[in-house]
Short mmCIF file of C-alpha atoms and ligand atoms in Angstrom, two decimals:
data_model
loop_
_atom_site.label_atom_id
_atom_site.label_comp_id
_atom_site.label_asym_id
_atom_site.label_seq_id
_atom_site.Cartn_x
_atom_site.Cartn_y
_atom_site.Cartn_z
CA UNK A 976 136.19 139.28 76.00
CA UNK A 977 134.28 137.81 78.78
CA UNK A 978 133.97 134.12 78.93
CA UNK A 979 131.97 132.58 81.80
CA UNK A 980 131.64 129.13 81.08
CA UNK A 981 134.34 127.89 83.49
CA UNK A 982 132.07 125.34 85.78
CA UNK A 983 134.24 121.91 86.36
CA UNK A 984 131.52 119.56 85.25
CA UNK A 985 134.11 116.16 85.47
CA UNK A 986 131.61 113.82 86.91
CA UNK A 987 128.56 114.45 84.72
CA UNK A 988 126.42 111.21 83.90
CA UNK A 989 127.67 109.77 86.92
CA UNK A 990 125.33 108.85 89.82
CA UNK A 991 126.83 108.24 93.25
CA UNK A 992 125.54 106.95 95.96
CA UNK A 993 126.65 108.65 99.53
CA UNK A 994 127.00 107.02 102.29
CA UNK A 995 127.21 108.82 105.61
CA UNK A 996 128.00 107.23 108.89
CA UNK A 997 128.24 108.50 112.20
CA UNK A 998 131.05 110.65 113.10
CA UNK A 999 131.78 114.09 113.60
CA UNK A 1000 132.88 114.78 109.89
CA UNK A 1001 129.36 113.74 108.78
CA UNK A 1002 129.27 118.05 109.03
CA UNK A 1003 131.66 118.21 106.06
CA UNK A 1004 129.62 115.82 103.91
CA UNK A 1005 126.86 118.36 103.46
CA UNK A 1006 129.91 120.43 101.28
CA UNK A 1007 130.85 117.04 99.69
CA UNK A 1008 127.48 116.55 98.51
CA UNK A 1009 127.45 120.26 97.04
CA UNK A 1010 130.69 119.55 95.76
CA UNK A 1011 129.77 116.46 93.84
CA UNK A 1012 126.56 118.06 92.67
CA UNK A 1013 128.34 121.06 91.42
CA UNK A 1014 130.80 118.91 89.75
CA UNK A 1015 127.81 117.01 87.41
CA UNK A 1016 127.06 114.38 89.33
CA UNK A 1017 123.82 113.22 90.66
CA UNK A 1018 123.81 111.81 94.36
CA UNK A 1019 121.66 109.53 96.44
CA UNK A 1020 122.38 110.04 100.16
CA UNK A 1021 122.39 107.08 102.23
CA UNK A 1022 122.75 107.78 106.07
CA UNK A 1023 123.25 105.38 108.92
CA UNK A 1024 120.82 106.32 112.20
CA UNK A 1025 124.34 107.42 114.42
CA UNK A 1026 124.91 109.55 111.08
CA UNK A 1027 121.46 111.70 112.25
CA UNK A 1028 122.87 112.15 115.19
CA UNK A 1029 125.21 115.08 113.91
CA UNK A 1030 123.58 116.04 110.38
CA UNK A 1031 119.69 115.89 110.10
CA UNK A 1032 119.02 113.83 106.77
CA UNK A 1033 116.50 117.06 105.87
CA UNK A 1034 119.90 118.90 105.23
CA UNK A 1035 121.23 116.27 102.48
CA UNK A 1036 117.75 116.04 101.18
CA UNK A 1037 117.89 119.46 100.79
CA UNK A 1038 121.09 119.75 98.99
CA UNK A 1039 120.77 116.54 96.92
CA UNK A 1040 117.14 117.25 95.61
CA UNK A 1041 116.38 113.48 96.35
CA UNK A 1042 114.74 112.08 99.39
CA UNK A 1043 117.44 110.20 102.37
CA UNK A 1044 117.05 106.98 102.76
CA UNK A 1045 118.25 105.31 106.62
CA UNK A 1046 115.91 102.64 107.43
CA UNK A 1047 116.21 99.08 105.82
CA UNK A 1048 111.91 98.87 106.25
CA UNK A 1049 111.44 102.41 104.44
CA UNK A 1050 107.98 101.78 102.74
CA UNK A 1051 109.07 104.42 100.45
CA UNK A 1052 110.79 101.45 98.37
CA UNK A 1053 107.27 99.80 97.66
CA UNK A 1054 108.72 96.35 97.63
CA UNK A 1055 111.12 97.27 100.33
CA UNK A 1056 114.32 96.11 98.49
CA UNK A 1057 116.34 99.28 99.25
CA UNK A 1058 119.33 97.84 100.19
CA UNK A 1059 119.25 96.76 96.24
CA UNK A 1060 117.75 99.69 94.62
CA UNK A 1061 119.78 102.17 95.69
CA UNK A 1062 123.12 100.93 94.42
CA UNK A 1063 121.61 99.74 91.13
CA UNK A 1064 122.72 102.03 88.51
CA UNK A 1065 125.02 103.71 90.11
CA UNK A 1066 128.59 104.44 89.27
CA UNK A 1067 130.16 103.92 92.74
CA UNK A 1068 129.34 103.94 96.85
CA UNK A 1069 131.09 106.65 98.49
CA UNK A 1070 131.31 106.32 102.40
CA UNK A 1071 132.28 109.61 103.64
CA UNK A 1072 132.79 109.69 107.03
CA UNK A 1073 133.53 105.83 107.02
CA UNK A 1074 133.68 105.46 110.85
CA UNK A 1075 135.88 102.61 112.49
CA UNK A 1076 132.66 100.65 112.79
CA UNK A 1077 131.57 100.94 109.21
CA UNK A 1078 134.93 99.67 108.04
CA UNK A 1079 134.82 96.92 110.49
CA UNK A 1080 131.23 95.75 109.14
CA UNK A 1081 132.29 96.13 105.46
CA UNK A 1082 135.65 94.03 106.08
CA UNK A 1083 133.17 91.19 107.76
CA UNK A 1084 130.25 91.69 105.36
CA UNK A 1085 128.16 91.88 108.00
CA UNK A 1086 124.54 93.64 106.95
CA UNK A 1087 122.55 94.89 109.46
CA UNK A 1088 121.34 97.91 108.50
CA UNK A 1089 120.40 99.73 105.28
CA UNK A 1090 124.22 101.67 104.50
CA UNK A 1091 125.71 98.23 105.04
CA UNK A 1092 123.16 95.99 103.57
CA UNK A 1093 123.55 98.24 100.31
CA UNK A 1094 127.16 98.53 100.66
CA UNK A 1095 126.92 94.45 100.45
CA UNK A 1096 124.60 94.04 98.09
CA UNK A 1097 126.35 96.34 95.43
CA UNK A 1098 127.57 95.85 92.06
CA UNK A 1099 129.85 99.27 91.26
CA UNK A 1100 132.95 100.30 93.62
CA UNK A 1101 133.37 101.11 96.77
CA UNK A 1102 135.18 104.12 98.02
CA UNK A 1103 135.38 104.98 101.82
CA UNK A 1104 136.61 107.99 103.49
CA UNK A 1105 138.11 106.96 106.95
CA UNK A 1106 137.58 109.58 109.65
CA UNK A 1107 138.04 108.68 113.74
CA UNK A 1108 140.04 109.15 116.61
CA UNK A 1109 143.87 108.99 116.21
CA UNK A 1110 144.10 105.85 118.16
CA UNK A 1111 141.05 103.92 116.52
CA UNK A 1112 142.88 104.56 113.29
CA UNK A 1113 146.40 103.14 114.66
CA UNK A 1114 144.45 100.21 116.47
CA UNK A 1115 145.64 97.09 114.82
CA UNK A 1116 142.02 95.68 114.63
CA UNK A 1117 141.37 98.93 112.25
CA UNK A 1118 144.55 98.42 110.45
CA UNK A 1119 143.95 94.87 109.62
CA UNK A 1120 139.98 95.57 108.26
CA UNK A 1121 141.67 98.31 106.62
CA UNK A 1122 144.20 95.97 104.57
CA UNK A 1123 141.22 93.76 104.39
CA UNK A 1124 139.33 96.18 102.53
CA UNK A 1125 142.19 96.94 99.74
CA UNK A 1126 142.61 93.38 99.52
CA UNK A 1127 139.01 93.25 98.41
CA UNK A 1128 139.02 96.14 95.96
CA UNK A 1129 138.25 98.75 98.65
CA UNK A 1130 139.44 102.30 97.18
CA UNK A 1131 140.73 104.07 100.63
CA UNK A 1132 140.85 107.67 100.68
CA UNK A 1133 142.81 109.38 103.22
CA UNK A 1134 142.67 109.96 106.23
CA UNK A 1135 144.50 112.71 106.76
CA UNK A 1136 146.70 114.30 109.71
CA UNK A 1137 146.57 117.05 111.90
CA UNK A 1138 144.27 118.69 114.25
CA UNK A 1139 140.84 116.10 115.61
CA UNK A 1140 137.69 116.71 116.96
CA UNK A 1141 138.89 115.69 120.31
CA UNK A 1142 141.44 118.07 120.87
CA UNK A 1143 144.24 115.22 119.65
CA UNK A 1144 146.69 115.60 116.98
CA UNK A 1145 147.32 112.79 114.57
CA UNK A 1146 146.33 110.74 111.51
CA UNK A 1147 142.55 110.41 111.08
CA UNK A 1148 141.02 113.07 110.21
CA UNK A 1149 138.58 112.88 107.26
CA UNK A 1150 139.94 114.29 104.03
CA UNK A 1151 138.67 117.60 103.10
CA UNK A 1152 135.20 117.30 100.69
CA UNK A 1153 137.73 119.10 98.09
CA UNK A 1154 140.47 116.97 98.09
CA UNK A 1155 137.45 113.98 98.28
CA UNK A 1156 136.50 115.57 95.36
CA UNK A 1157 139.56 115.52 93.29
CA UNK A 1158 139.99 111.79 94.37
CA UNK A 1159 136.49 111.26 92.56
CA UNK A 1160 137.02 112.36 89.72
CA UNK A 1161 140.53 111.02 89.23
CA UNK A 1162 139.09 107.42 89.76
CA UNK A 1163 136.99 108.40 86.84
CA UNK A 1164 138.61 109.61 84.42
CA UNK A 1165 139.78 107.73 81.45
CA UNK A 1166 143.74 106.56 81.76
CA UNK A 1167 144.70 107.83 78.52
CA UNK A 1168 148.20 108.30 79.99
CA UNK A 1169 148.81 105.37 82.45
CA UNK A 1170 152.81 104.69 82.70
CA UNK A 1171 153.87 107.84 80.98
CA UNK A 1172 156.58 110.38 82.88
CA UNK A 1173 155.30 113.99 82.19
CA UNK A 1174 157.16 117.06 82.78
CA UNK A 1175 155.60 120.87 82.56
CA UNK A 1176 156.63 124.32 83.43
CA UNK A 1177 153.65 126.57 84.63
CA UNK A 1178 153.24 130.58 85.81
CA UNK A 1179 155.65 132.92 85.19
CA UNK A 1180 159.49 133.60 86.08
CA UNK A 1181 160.44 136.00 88.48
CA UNK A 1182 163.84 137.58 87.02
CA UNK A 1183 165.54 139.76 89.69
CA UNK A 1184 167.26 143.19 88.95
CA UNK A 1185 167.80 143.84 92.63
CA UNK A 1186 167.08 142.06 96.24
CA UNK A 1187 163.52 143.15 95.74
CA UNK A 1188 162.79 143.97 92.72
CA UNK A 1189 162.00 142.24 89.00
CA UNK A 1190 160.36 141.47 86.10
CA UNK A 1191 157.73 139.42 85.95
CA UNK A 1192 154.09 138.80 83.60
CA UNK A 1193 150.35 138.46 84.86
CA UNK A 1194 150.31 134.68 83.71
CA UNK A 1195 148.52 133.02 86.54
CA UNK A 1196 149.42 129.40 86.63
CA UNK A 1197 145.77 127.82 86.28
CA UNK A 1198 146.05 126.50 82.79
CA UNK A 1199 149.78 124.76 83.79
CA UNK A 1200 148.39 123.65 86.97
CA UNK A 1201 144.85 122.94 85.28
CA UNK A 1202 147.26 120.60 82.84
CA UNK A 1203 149.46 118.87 85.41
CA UNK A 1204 145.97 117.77 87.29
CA UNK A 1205 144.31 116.44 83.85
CA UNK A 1206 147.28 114.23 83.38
CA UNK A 1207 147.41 112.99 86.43
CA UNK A 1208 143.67 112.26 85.86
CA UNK A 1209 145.00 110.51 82.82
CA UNK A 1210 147.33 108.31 85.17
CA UNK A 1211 150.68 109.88 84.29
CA UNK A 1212 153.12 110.18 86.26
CA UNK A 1213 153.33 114.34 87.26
CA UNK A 1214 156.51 116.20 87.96
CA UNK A 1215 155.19 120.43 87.91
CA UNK A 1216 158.04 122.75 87.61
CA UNK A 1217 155.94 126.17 88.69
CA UNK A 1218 157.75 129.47 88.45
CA UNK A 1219 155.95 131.70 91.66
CA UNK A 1220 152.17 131.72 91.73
CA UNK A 1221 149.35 131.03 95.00
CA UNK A 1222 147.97 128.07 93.67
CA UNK A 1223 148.10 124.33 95.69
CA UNK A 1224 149.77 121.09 94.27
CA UNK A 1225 147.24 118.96 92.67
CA UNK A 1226 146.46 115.55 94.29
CA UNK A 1227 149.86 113.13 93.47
CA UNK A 1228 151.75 115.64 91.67
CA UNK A 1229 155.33 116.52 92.49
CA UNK A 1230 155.46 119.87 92.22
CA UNK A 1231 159.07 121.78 92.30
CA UNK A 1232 159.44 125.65 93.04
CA UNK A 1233 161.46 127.77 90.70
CA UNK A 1234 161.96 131.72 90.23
CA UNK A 1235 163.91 132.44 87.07
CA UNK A 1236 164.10 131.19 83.73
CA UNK A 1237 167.49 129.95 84.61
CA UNK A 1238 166.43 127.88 87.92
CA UNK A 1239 163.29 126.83 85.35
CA UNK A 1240 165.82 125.42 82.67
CA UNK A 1241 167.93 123.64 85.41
CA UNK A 1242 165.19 121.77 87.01
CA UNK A 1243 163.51 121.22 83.45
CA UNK A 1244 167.03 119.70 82.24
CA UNK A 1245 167.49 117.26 85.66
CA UNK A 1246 164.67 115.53 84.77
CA UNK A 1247 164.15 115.77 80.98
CA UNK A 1248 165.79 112.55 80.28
CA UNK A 1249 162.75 110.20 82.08
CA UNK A 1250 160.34 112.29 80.57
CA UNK A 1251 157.57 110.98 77.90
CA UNK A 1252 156.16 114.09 77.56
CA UNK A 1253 156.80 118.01 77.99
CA UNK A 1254 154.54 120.85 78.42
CA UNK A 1255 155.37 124.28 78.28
CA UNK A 1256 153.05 126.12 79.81
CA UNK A 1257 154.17 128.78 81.69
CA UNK A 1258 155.20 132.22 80.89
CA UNK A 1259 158.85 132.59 80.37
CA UNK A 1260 160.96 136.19 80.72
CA UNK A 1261 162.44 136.50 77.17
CA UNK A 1262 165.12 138.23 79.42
CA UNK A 1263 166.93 138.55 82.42
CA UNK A 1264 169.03 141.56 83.47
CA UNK A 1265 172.60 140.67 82.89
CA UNK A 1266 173.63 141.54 86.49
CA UNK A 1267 171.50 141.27 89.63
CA UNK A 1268 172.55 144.51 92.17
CA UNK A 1269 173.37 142.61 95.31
CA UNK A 1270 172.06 145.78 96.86
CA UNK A 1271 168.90 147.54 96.27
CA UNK A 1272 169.25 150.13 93.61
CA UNK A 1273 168.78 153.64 94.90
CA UNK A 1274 167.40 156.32 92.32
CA UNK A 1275 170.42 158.16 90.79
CA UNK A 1276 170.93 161.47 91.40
CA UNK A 1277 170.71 162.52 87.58
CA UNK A 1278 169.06 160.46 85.10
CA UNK A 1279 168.16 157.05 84.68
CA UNK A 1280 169.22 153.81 85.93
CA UNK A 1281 170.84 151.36 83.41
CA UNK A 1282 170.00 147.93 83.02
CA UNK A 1283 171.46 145.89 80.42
CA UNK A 1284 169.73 142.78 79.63
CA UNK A 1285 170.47 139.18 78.28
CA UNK A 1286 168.05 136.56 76.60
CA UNK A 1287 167.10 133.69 78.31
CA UNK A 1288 167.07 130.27 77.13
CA UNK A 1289 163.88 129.27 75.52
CA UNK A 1290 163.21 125.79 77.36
CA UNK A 1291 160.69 124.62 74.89
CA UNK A 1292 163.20 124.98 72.00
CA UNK A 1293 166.16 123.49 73.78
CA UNK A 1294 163.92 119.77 74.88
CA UNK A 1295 162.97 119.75 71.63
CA UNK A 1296 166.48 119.68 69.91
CA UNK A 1297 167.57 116.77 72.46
CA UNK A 1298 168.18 113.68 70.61
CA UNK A 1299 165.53 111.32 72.40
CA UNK A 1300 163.05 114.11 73.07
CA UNK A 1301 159.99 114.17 74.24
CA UNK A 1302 156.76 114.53 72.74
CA UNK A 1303 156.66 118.24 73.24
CA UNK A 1304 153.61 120.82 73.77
CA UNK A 1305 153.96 124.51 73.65
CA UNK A 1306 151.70 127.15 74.72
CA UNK A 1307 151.45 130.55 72.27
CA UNK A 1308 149.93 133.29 74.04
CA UNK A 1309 149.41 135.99 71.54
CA UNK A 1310 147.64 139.33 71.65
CA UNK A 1311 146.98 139.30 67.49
CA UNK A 1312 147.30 136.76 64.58
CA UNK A 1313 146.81 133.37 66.67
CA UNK A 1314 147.15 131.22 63.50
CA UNK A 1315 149.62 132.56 61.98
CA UNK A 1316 151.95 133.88 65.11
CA UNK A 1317 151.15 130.09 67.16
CA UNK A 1318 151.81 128.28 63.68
CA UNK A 1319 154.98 130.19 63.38
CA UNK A 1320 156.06 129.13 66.70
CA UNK A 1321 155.52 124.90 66.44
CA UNK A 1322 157.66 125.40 63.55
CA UNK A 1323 160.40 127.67 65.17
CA UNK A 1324 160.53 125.62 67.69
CA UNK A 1325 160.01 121.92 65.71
CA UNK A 1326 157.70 120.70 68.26
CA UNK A 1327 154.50 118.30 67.17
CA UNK A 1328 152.05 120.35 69.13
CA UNK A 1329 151.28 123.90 70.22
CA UNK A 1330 148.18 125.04 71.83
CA UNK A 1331 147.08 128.73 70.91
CA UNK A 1332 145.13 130.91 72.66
CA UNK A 1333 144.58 134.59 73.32
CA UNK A 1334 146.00 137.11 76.12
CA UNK A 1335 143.12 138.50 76.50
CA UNK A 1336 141.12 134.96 77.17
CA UNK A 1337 143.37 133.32 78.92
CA UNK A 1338 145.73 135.38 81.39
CA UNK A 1339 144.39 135.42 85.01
CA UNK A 1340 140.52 133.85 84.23
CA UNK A 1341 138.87 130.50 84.81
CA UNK A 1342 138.07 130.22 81.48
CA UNK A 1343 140.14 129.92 77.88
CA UNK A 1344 139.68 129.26 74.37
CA UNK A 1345 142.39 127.54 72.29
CA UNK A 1346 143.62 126.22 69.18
CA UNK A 1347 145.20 123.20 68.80
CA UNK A 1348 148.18 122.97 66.05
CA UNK A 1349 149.45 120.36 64.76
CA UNK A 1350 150.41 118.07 61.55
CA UNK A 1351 146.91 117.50 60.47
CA UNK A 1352 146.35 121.17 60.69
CA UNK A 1353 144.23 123.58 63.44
CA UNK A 1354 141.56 122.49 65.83
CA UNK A 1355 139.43 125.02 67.85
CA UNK A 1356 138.31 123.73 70.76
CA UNK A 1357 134.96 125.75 72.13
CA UNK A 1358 135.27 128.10 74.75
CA UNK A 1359 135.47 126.51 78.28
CA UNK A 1360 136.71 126.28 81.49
CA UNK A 1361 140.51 125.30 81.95
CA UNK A 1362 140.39 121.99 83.82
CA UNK A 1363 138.22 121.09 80.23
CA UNK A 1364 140.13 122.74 77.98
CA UNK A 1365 143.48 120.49 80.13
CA UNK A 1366 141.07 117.23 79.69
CA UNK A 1367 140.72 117.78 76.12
CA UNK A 1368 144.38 118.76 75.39
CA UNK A 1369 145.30 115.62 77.15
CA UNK A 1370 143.28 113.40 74.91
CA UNK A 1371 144.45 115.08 72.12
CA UNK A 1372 148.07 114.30 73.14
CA UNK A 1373 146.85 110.79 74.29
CA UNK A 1374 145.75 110.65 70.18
CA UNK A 1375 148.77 111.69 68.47
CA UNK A 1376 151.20 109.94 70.94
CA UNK A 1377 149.43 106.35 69.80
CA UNK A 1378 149.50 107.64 66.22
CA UNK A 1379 153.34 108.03 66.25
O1 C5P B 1019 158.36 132.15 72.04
P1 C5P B 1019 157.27 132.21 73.04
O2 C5P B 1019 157.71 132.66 74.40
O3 C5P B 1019 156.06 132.95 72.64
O4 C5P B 1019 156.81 130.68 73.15
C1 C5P B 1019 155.91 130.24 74.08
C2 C5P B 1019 156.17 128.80 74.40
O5 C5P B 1019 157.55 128.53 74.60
C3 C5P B 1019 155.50 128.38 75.68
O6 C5P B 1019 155.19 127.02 75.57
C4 C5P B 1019 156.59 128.65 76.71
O7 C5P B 1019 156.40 127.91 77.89
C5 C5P B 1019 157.83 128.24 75.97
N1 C5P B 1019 159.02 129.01 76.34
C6 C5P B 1019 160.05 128.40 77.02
N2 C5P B 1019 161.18 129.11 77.35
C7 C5P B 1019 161.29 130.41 77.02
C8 C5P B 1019 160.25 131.03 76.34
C9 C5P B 1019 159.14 130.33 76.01
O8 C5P B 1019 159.94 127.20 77.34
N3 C5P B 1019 162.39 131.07 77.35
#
């Protein structure tokens, strides 16, 4: 069945006010903005007069729907209190690029025009994104407004290294608008998990029969990964053990690269100990050939190659019979009989939780549909995209772990 409902709507209801000074990167706020606006929220763009230097502010207004503001005597503002109006009501000041000189204002609280007047004047958080020249970054004037600026509350995002503008190679480049993105909407989003250790397996295992060849299943990785990143949201602590899939590490998340079941089980059972919680996400081979060739198999002359196999561990099962486990989650993908396959399953494996959903919703999409199994019984969750679907699992877990 086709479900297209998968849009990542984490920051709607929140209104954010964009700041853009002048640098280079002021080019990648224009994707910001239609990141932020794609993700819920609604923006007011606030540009300093070096920022229209690079981007016009008819390009923000534009892509924000809402007129630019630049000029502290806009008559616009009929009582010309911009510098107040803008910020009021909204949920936080993002400064993307934040240019050496903005950060050195903002550290002084000096207010002298309308991004920094605002930026003084405000009564919701602050985020900047630093972007400039390797050197201005390293400068110990920038460092100490820098520290000055966390001391005061200041959320810092990035910079990051690599390639500049100016042909230089170091630290300072402005974070990319979707890695600003993610850092958004993880300063939103309710800490439902702050101080716990959480462990989860995601994607499939790769089990060899030969140098290059195996078995492995279509399971994609984006509900595992789609997890890990909704409970680091949640302000756990992330440790992602991903069998082989093309997806990147969510923001903060230690992610550890496995091919088998066996290497899976290994890295699952190093850490298991200093877990809080595990989640079993990914797809697991039920078996493993008993012997790898050490040499690629050539077709035999008459009839049919012959490859024994073995079971492999089931990882899920074998946390949840530690003494001291975890609070454990499992995953039933089914094909037929959800309810009464996935119910099967929490109580083969005795573990308080198991999410069901079907193959046929959930392998490879954006989008899923689940049940959620437990104690009190089944609860459907509606049809959504997986980042939602991961939010609401979370709380769920959140729910039961302060119930126990
Ligand atoms: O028994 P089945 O494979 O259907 O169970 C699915 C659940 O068990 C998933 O949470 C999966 O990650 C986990 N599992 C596991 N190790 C296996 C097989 C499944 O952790 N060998």
């Amino acid at each position: 069945m086709e479900l297209n409902v998968g849009l990542n709507l984490d920051l709607t209801g929140k209104h954010i006010v964009l700041g853009v000074s002048g640098g280079v990167a002021a080019y990648k706020a224009a994707t910001l903005l239609r990141r932020l606006t794609g993700a819920g929220a609604t923006v007011q763009v606030v540009m300093t007069a070096a920022a229209t230097r690079f981007v016009t502010p008819v390009t923000f207004q534009a892509l924000s729907g809402k007129p630019v503001f630049v000029d502290m005597w806009d008559d616009r503002i009929a009582d010309n209190m911009a510098h107040i109006e803008l910020s009021r009501g909204a949920d936080a000041i993002l400064v993307a690029p934040a240019t050496a000189d903005f950060l050195a204002k903002t550290a002084q609280g000096q207010a002298d025009d309308l991004l920094s007047t605002l930026v003084l004047a405000r009564d919701c958080p602050l985020l900047v994104a630093p972007a400039m020249n390797r050197q201005m970054w390293e400068n110990p004037a920038t460092c100490r407004n820098v520290a000055l600026l966390r001391r005061d509350g200041v959320i810092c995002l990035g910079p990051d290294a690599g390639m500049q503008a100016c042909g230089e190679e170091g630290c300072g480049r402005m974070l990319e608008p979707e890695a600003l993105l993610e850092s958004v909407i993880n300063f939103f989003a309710p800490k439902h998990l702050a101080g716990k250790k959480l462990l989860l397996t995601a994607g499939p295992t790769f089990e060899a029969i030969d140098p290059v060849r195996g078995i492995t299943n279509l399971s994609s990785g984006r509900m595992g990964y789609a997890v890990a990143r909704a409970a680091r949201q949640a302000g756990a602590e992330v440790t992602l053990i991903s069998g082989p899939v093309a997806l990147p590490v969510p923001q903060d998340v230690t992610r550890v690269s496995v091919q088998s079941a066996l290497e899976m089980y290994a890295e699952v059972m190093r850490r298991v100990k200093e877990t809080d919680i595990f989640i079993a996400v990914a797809a697991v081979a039920d078996y493993r050939a008993e012997c790898v060739s050490p040499q690629k198999l050539k077709k035999a002359a008459g009839g049919l190659p012959e490859i024994r196999f073995v079971e492999n561990p089931d990882i899920l099962a074998k946390v949840a019979a530690l003494p001291n486990a975890p609070f454990c989650v499992g995953f039933a993908a089914e094909s037929e009989n959800l309810e009464t396959y996935a119910q099967q399953k929490r109580e083969r494996k005795k573990i308080p939780l198991m999410v069901g959903n079907l193959i046929q919703e959930a392998f490879g999409g954006a989008d899923n549909r689940v049940i959620l199994f437990d104690d009190a019984g089944s609860h459907p969750l509606p049809a959504a995209g997986k980042s939602q679907i991961a939010r609401q699992l979370i709380e769920h877990i959140a729910h039961l772990m302060e119930k126990k």
